[in-house]
mmCIF file of C-alpha atoms and ligand atoms in Angstrom:
data_model
loop_
_atom_site.group_PDB
_atom_site.id
_atom_site.type_symbol
_atom_site.label_atom_id
_atom_site.label_comp_id
_atom_site.label_asym_id
_atom_site.label_seq_id
_atom_site.Cartn_x
_atom_site.Cartn_y
_atom_site.Cartn_z
ATOM 1 C CA MET A 1 0.106 -0.011 0.252
ATOM 2 C CA LEU A 2 1.523 2.957 -0.826
ATOM 3 C CA LEU A 3 -1.797 5.338 0.260
ATOM 4 C CA SER A 4 -5.007 4.682 1.373
ATOM 5 C CA CYS A 5 -8.212 7.150 2.008
ATOM 6 C CA GLN A 6 -10.482 5.503 4.810
ATOM 7 C CA ASN A 7 -13.853 6.918 4.483
ATOM 8 C CA ALA A 8 -11.792 10.564 4.311
ATOM 9 C CA ALA A 9 -13.794 14.329 3.071
ATOM 10 C CA LEU A 10 -12.112 17.111 2.176
ATOM 11 C CA ALA A 11 -13.763 20.756 2.850
ATOM 12 C CA TYR A 12 -13.141 24.643 2.308
ATOM 13 C CA ASP A 13 -14.508 26.584 5.405
ATOM 14 C CA GLY A 14 -16.423 23.910 6.028
ATOM 15 C CA ARG A 15 -18.056 23.102 2.749
ATOM 16 C CA VAL A 16 -17.286 19.228 2.038
ATOM 17 C CA VAL A 17 -16.468 19.331 -1.750
ATOM 18 C CA ALA A 18 -15.271 15.932 -1.912
ATOM 19 C CA ASP A 19 -16.727 12.623 0.418
ATOM 20 C CA GLY A 20 -16.925 9.151 1.330
ATOM 21 C CA LEU A 21 -13.029 8.657 0.207
ATOM 22 C CA ARG A 22 -12.608 4.724 0.275
ATOM 23 C CA PHE A 23 -9.907 3.578 -1.868
ATOM 24 C CA THR A 24 -5.892 1.852 -1.733
ATOM 25 C CA VAL A 25 -3.185 3.018 -4.161
ATOM 26 C CA SER A 26 -0.505 -0.274 -4.180
ATOM 27 C CA ALA A 27 2.909 0.264 -5.669
ATOM 28 C CA GLY A 28 2.391 -0.455 -9.210
ATOM 29 C CA ASP A 29 -1.301 0.894 -10.126
ATOM 30 C CA TYR A 30 -1.926 3.167 -12.673
ATOM 31 C CA LEU A 31 -5.441 5.230 -11.147
ATOM 32 C CA CYS A 32 -7.203 7.903 -13.007
ATOM 33 C CA VAL A 33 -9.311 10.334 -11.847
ATOM 34 C CA LEU A 34 -12.262 11.265 -13.638
ATOM 35 C CA GLY A 35 -15.425 13.711 -12.694
ATOM 36 C CA GLU A 36 -16.780 16.766 -13.963
ATOM 37 C CA ASN A 37 -15.539 20.396 -13.118
ATOM 38 C CA GLY A 38 -15.266 21.362 -10.083
ATOM 39 C CA SER A 39 -15.740 17.358 -8.938
ATOM 40 C CA GLY A 40 -13.309 18.040 -6.060
ATOM 41 C CA LYS A 41 -10.561 16.215 -8.345
ATOM 42 C CA THR A 42 -7.589 18.890 -7.538
ATOM 43 C CA THR A 43 -8.701 18.837 -4.091
ATOM 44 C CA LEU A 44 -7.773 15.506 -3.853
ATOM 45 C CA LEU A 45 -4.898 15.432 -5.141
ATOM 46 C CA HIS A 46 -3.860 18.177 -2.481
ATOM 47 C CA GLY A 47 -5.244 15.782 -0.138
ATOM 48 C CA LEU A 48 -2.848 12.683 -1.472
ATOM 49 C CA LEU A 49 0.093 15.043 -1.364
ATOM 50 C CA GLY A 50 -0.550 15.686 2.465
ATOM 51 C CA TRP A 51 -1.608 19.600 1.584
ATOM 52 C CA LYS A 52 -5.222 19.539 2.950
ATOM 53 C CA THR A 53 -6.103 17.787 5.636
ATOM 54 C CA PRO A 54 -9.514 15.681 6.006
ATOM 55 C CA CYS A 55 -11.616 17.195 6.986
ATOM 56 C CA THR A 56 -13.271 13.515 8.840
ATOM 57 C CA GLY A 57 -11.714 10.382 7.677
ATOM 58 C CA LYS A 58 -8.393 9.541 7.710
ATOM 59 C CA ILE A 59 -5.555 10.307 4.123
ATOM 60 C CA ILE A 60 -2.624 7.004 5.212
ATOM 61 C CA HIS A 61 0.553 7.257 3.236
ATOM 62 C CA ALA A 62 2.872 4.756 3.675
ATOM 63 C CA ALA A 63 5.512 7.452 4.715
ATOM 64 C CA GLN A 64 5.527 11.302 5.525
ATOM 65 C CA PRO A 65 4.540 12.808 1.653
ATOM 66 C CA GLN A 66 7.713 14.484 1.796
ATOM 67 C CA ASN A 67 10.264 10.974 1.649
ATOM 68 C CA LEU A 68 7.602 8.735 -0.568
ATOM 69 C CA GLY A 69 9.196 10.185 -3.777
ATOM 70 C CA ILE A 70 6.471 11.932 -5.334
ATOM 71 C CA GLY A 71 6.520 13.444 -8.430
ATOM 72 C CA TYR A 72 3.171 16.335 -9.230
ATOM 73 C CA LEU A 73 2.612 18.631 -12.263
ATOM 74 C CA PRO A 74 -0.187 20.670 -10.936
ATOM 75 C CA GLN A 75 -3.026 22.152 -12.994
ATOM 76 C CA GLN A 76 -1.573 24.707 -15.128
ATOM 77 C CA THR A 77 -1.787 28.355 -14.070
ATOM 78 C CA ALA A 78 -0.993 31.808 -15.223
ATOM 79 C CA ALA A 79 2.030 32.688 -12.937
ATOM 80 C CA GLN A 80 3.968 29.282 -14.580
ATOM 81 C CA LYS A 81 3.905 30.529 -17.618
ATOM 82 C CA ASP A 82 5.675 33.528 -16.979
ATOM 83 C CA PHE A 83 8.704 31.277 -14.936
ATOM 84 C CA PRO A 84 11.855 33.816 -15.643
ATOM 85 C CA ALA A 85 14.213 30.631 -15.837
ATOM 86 C CA SER A 86 15.658 28.935 -18.787
ATOM 87 C CA VAL A 87 13.684 24.879 -19.684
ATOM 88 C CA PHE A 88 16.610 23.441 -18.635
ATOM 89 C CA GLU A 89 16.205 25.132 -14.867
ATOM 90 C CA VAL A 90 13.070 24.559 -14.831
ATOM 91 C CA VAL A 91 13.356 20.729 -15.501
ATOM 92 C CA LEU A 92 16.250 20.617 -12.599
ATOM 93 C CA SER A 93 14.301 22.140 -10.316
ATOM 94 C CA GLY A 94 12.207 19.250 -10.044
ATOM 95 C CA ARG A 95 15.620 17.654 -8.293
ATOM 96 C CA ILE A 96 15.044 19.657 -5.525
ATOM 97 C CA GLY A 97 13.892 17.170 -2.521
ATOM 98 C CA ARG A 98 16.335 15.516 -3.674
ATOM 99 C CA LEU A 99 19.481 17.384 -2.470
ATOM 100 C CA GLY A 100 19.780 16.897 1.193
ATOM 101 C CA PHE A 101 21.835 18.777 2.506
ATOM 102 C CA ARG A 102 24.026 19.247 -0.903
ATOM 103 C CA PRO A 103 23.802 23.383 -1.432
ATOM 104 C CA PHE A 104 24.341 22.496 -5.050
ATOM 105 C CA TYR A 105 23.015 20.155 -8.044
ATOM 106 C CA ALA A 106 24.895 17.220 -8.608
ATOM 107 C CA ALA A 107 25.967 15.834 -11.941
ATOM 108 C CA ALA A 108 23.674 12.989 -11.728
ATOM 109 C CA ASP A 109 20.690 15.726 -11.383
ATOM 110 C CA LYS A 110 21.577 17.311 -14.039
ATOM 111 C CA VAL A 111 22.196 14.241 -16.701
ATOM 112 C CA ALA A 112 18.416 13.295 -15.156
ATOM 113 C CA ALA A 113 17.071 16.681 -16.443
ATOM 114 C CA GLN A 114 18.639 16.405 -19.419
ATOM 115 C CA LYS A 115 16.955 12.910 -20.217
ATOM 116 C CA ASN A 116 13.799 13.701 -19.109
ATOM 117 C CA LEU A 117 13.550 16.656 -21.325
ATOM 118 C CA LYS A 118 14.728 14.444 -24.283
ATOM 119 C CA ARG A 119 12.193 11.800 -23.114
ATOM 120 C CA LEU A 120 9.711 14.572 -23.255
ATOM 121 C CA GLY A 121 10.810 15.276 -27.069
ATOM 122 C CA LEU A 122 12.281 18.869 -25.674
ATOM 123 C CA GLY A 123 16.345 18.202 -25.805
ATOM 124 C CA ARG A 124 16.986 21.474 -28.028
ATOM 125 C CA PHE A 125 15.227 23.663 -25.834
ATOM 126 C CA GLY A 126 16.920 23.427 -22.436
ATOM 127 C CA ARG A 127 18.150 26.859 -23.099
ATOM 128 C CA GLN A 128 15.218 28.429 -24.160
ATOM 129 C CA CYS A 129 13.867 30.865 -21.481
ATOM 130 C CA PHE A 130 10.310 29.008 -20.095
ATOM 131 C CA ARG A 131 8.574 31.564 -20.892
ATOM 132 C CA GLU A 132 8.898 31.425 -24.646
ATOM 133 C CA LEU A 133 7.398 28.208 -24.969
ATOM 134 C CA SER A 134 4.140 27.375 -26.739
ATOM 135 C CA GLY A 135 1.640 26.469 -24.098
ATOM 136 C CA GLY A 136 2.007 22.714 -24.631
ATOM 137 C CA GLN A 137 5.887 22.587 -24.675
ATOM 138 C CA GLN A 138 5.665 24.458 -21.191
ATOM 139 C CA ARG A 139 3.164 21.610 -19.977
ATOM 140 C CA ARG A 140 5.685 18.911 -21.311
ATOM 141 C CA ALA A 141 8.264 20.638 -19.460
ATOM 142 C CA LEU A 142 6.405 20.952 -16.991
ATOM 143 C CA LEU A 143 5.860 17.104 -16.832
ATOM 144 C CA ALA A 144 9.425 16.648 -17.566
ATOM 145 C CA ARG A 145 10.126 18.262 -14.186
ATOM 146 C CA ALA A 146 7.670 15.948 -12.421
ATOM 147 C CA LEU A 147 9.715 13.380 -13.405
ATOM 148 C CA CYS A 148 12.334 14.303 -11.733
ATOM 149 C CA ALA A 149 11.089 14.112 -8.775
ATOM 150 C CA ALA A 150 9.190 11.432 -9.208
ATOM 151 C CA GLN A 151 10.823 8.067 -7.600
ATOM 152 C CA LYS A 152 7.990 5.643 -6.325
ATOM 153 C CA LEU A 153 5.026 8.040 -7.213
ATOM 154 C CA LEU A 154 3.924 10.550 -10.547
ATOM 155 C CA ILE A 155 0.522 12.759 -9.734
ATOM 156 C CA LEU A 156 -0.067 14.556 -12.442
ATOM 157 C CA ASP A 157 -3.366 17.091 -12.686
ATOM 158 C CA GLU A 158 -4.814 16.927 -16.582
ATOM 159 C CA PRO A 159 -0.764 16.166 -17.909
ATOM 160 C CA LEU A 160 -3.177 16.261 -21.311
ATOM 161 C CA ALA A 161 -4.209 19.624 -21.921
ATOM 162 C CA GLY A 162 -3.168 21.579 -24.165
ATOM 163 C CA LEU A 163 -1.606 18.418 -26.166
ATOM 164 C CA ASP A 164 -2.154 18.465 -29.796
ATOM 165 C CA PRO A 165 -3.029 14.711 -30.424
ATOM 166 C CA ALA A 166 0.961 13.747 -31.530
ATOM 167 C CA ALA A 167 2.088 14.854 -28.114
ATOM 168 C CA VAL A 168 -1.090 13.252 -26.059
ATOM 169 C CA ARG A 169 0.299 10.057 -27.439
ATOM 170 C CA ASP A 170 3.569 10.179 -26.920
ATOM 171 C CA VAL A 171 2.747 11.482 -22.958
ATOM 172 C CA TYR A 172 0.249 8.074 -23.365
ATOM 173 C CA ALA A 173 3.191 6.190 -24.278
ATOM 174 C CA LEU A 174 5.790 7.390 -21.770
ATOM 175 C CA LEU A 175 3.482 6.786 -18.953
ATOM 176 C CA GLN A 176 2.474 3.066 -20.317
ATOM 177 C CA LYS A 177 6.801 2.728 -20.400
ATOM 178 C CA LEU A 178 7.258 4.158 -16.440
ATOM 179 C CA ASN A 179 4.083 2.170 -15.305
ATOM 180 C CA ALA A 180 5.615 -0.884 -16.400
ATOM 181 C CA ASP A 181 8.685 -0.116 -14.812
ATOM 182 C CA GLY A 182 7.174 0.351 -11.659
ATOM 183 C CA LEU A 183 6.231 3.777 -11.076
ATOM 184 C CA THR A 184 2.915 4.195 -9.398
ATOM 185 C CA ILE A 185 0.491 7.149 -11.198
ATOM 186 C CA ILE A 186 -2.429 8.937 -10.348
ATOM 187 C CA MET A 187 -3.514 10.553 -13.035
ATOM 188 C CA VAL A 188 -6.663 13.511 -13.104
ATOM 189 C CA SER A 189 -7.977 13.330 -16.704
ATOM 190 C CA HIS A 190 -11.068 14.302 -18.944
ATOM 191 C CA ASP A 191 -10.346 11.770 -21.478
ATOM 192 C CA LEU A 192 -12.411 8.423 -20.777
ATOM 193 C CA PRO A 193 -11.632 6.286 -23.325
ATOM 194 C CA GLY A 194 -7.882 7.216 -22.478
ATOM 195 C CA ALA A 195 -8.174 6.716 -19.223
ATOM 196 C CA LEU A 196 -10.414 3.102 -19.872
ATOM 197 C CA SER A 197 -7.213 2.271 -22.592
ATOM 198 C CA HIS A 198 -4.381 2.543 -19.902
ATOM 199 C CA ALA A 199 -5.232 2.743 -16.331
ATOM 200 C CA THR A 200 -5.697 0.254 -13.802
ATOM 201 C CA HIS A 201 -8.073 1.721 -12.019
ATOM 202 C CA ILE A 202 -10.620 4.463 -12.043
ATOM 203 C CA LEU A 203 -11.813 6.463 -9.286
ATOM 204 C CA HIS A 204 -14.684 8.532 -10.330
ATOM 205 C CA LEU A 205 -15.527 11.474 -7.927
ATOM 206 C CA GLN A 206 -18.991 14.089 -8.213
ATOM 207 C CA GLY A 207 -19.088 15.639 -4.754
ATOM 208 C CA ARG A 208 -19.018 12.435 -3.070
ATOM 209 C CA GLN A 209 -16.527 9.311 -4.226
ATOM 210 C CA LYS A 210 -19.280 7.660 -7.057
ATOM 211 C CA PHE A 211 -17.004 4.804 -7.647
ATOM 212 C CA PHE A 212 -13.662 3.105 -7.344
ATOM 213 C CA GLY A 213 -12.262 -0.493 -8.841
ATOM 214 C CA THR A 214 -10.921 -1.950 -11.873
ATOM 215 C CA VAL A 215 -11.184 -0.402 -15.245
ATOM 216 C CA LYS A 216 -13.220 -3.696 -15.947
ATOM 217 C CA ASP A 217 -15.723 -3.401 -13.689
ATOM 218 C CA TYR A 218 -15.543 0.738 -13.943
ATOM 219 C CA LYS A 219 -16.793 -0.567 -17.363
ATOM 220 C CA ALA A 220 -19.462 -2.797 -15.920
ATOM 221 C CA TRP A 221 -20.194 -0.024 -13.452
ATOM 222 C CA ARG A 222 -21.095 3.188 -16.135
ATOM 223 C CA LYS A 223 -23.550 0.234 -18.430
ATOM 224 C CA ARG A 224 -25.755 0.022 -15.335
ATOM 225 C CA GLU A 225 -25.055 3.299 -14.220
ATOM 226 C CA HIS A 226 -26.665 4.489 -17.788
ATOM 227 C CA ALA A 227 -29.211 1.944 -18.399
HETATM 228 N N1 LIG B 301 -9.141 27.228 -2.552
HETATM 229 C C1 LIG B 301 -10.547 26.728 -2.330
HETATM 230 N N2 LIG B 301 -10.940 27.519 -1.553
HETATM 231 C C2 LIG B 301 -12.456 27.164 -1.491
HETATM 232 N N3 LIG B 301 -13.120 26.752 -2.583
HETATM 233 C C3 LIG B 301 -12.536 25.851 -3.351
HETATM 234 C C4 LIG B 301 -10.633 25.958 -3.459
HETATM 235 N N4 LIG B 301 -10.342 25.351 -4.643
HETATM 236 C C5 LIG B 301 -11.143 24.524 -4.692
HETATM 237 N N5 LIG B 301 -12.843 25.043 -4.543
HETATM 238 C C6 LIG B 301 -13.921 24.671 -4.618
HETATM 239 O O1 LIG B 301 -14.048 23.238 -4.396
HETATM 240 C C7 LIG B 301 -14.849 22.282 -5.472
HETATM 241 C C8 LIG B 301 -13.894 21.053 -6.224
HETATM 242 O O2 LIG B 301 -12.476 22.035 -6.946
HETATM 243 P P1 LIG B 301 -11.972 21.531 -7.373
HETATM 244 O O3 LIG B 301 -10.950 22.134 -8.161
HETATM 245 O O4 LIG B 301 -11.284 20.009 -6.806
HETATM 246 O O5 LIG B 301 -12.529 20.220 -8.847
HETATM 247 P P2 LIG B 301 -12.253 19.659 -9.824
HETATM 248 O O6 LIG B 301 -13.138 18.177 -10.314
HETATM 249 O O7 LIG B 301 -10.197 19.227 -9.964
HETATM 250 O O8 LIG B 301 -12.284 20.692 -10.962
HETATM 251 P P3 LIG B 301 -11.857 20.295 -12.665
HETATM 252 O O9 LIG B 301 -12.063 19.700 -13.333
HETATM 253 O O10 LIG B 301 -12.730 22.044 -13.353
HETATM 254 O O11 LIG B 301 -10.114 21.213 -12.684
HETATM 255 C C9 LIG B 301 -15.430 23.232 -5.904
HETATM 256 O O12 LIG B 301 -16.482 23.803 -5.830
HETATM 257 C C10 LIG B 301 -14.136 24.906 -6.381
HETATM 258 O O13 LIG B 301 -14.886 25.710 -6.531
#
């Protein structure tokens, strides 16, 4: 078990926005979180990252969240778009959590940043200023940054937003490979067909947990729901 929600609810100022959360994520899982706008997906991710404490129930982590080796790609915000640093520096900053008491990045950190830049098809953009990239290129650079941080768990909030179809295919292929190599993935997505063909588990939210289980069981549940 990497993390587990035990009848947890998350709220803002006493207003519950995600309720009845009961699910477990194990090492090697690929969980897609589905649900319409405002259904509590991003709030849940903040709970899983240990940034938001449940108002009832518990979210249990296998270790302190900061020691779990989590790479996180947030939903895009306007502030991220104007980051005044090179693409390489942005990606390299994903290694900050591994510096410990070291004051500088080591050669291994730089090699990892370059490798992840290449993985996302941005090998030749390293020296360019991050804010000069297109929206889709920025998204890929931030995914490369999250990969630099991810040792055990990758948490992605709508990683496909703003990507062209070829980039979407590439990201799915990359996630599939990383997952096959043992990385656990939790990903918020609005791409139902993509989730059904790539994930191992689905969590469906609608202000509360509507479904959690395997993709096969989710398909059967949807059939019943829409019958
Ligand atoms: N910081 C906040 N303070 C107060 N309410 C918030 C805050 N963040 C989100 N909410 C509210 O919580 C609810 C769930 O929001 P959340 O961002 O988790 O939804 P989501 O499923 O990720 O939506 P989307 O698909 O649009 O990104 C919404 O009603 C939203 O208005």
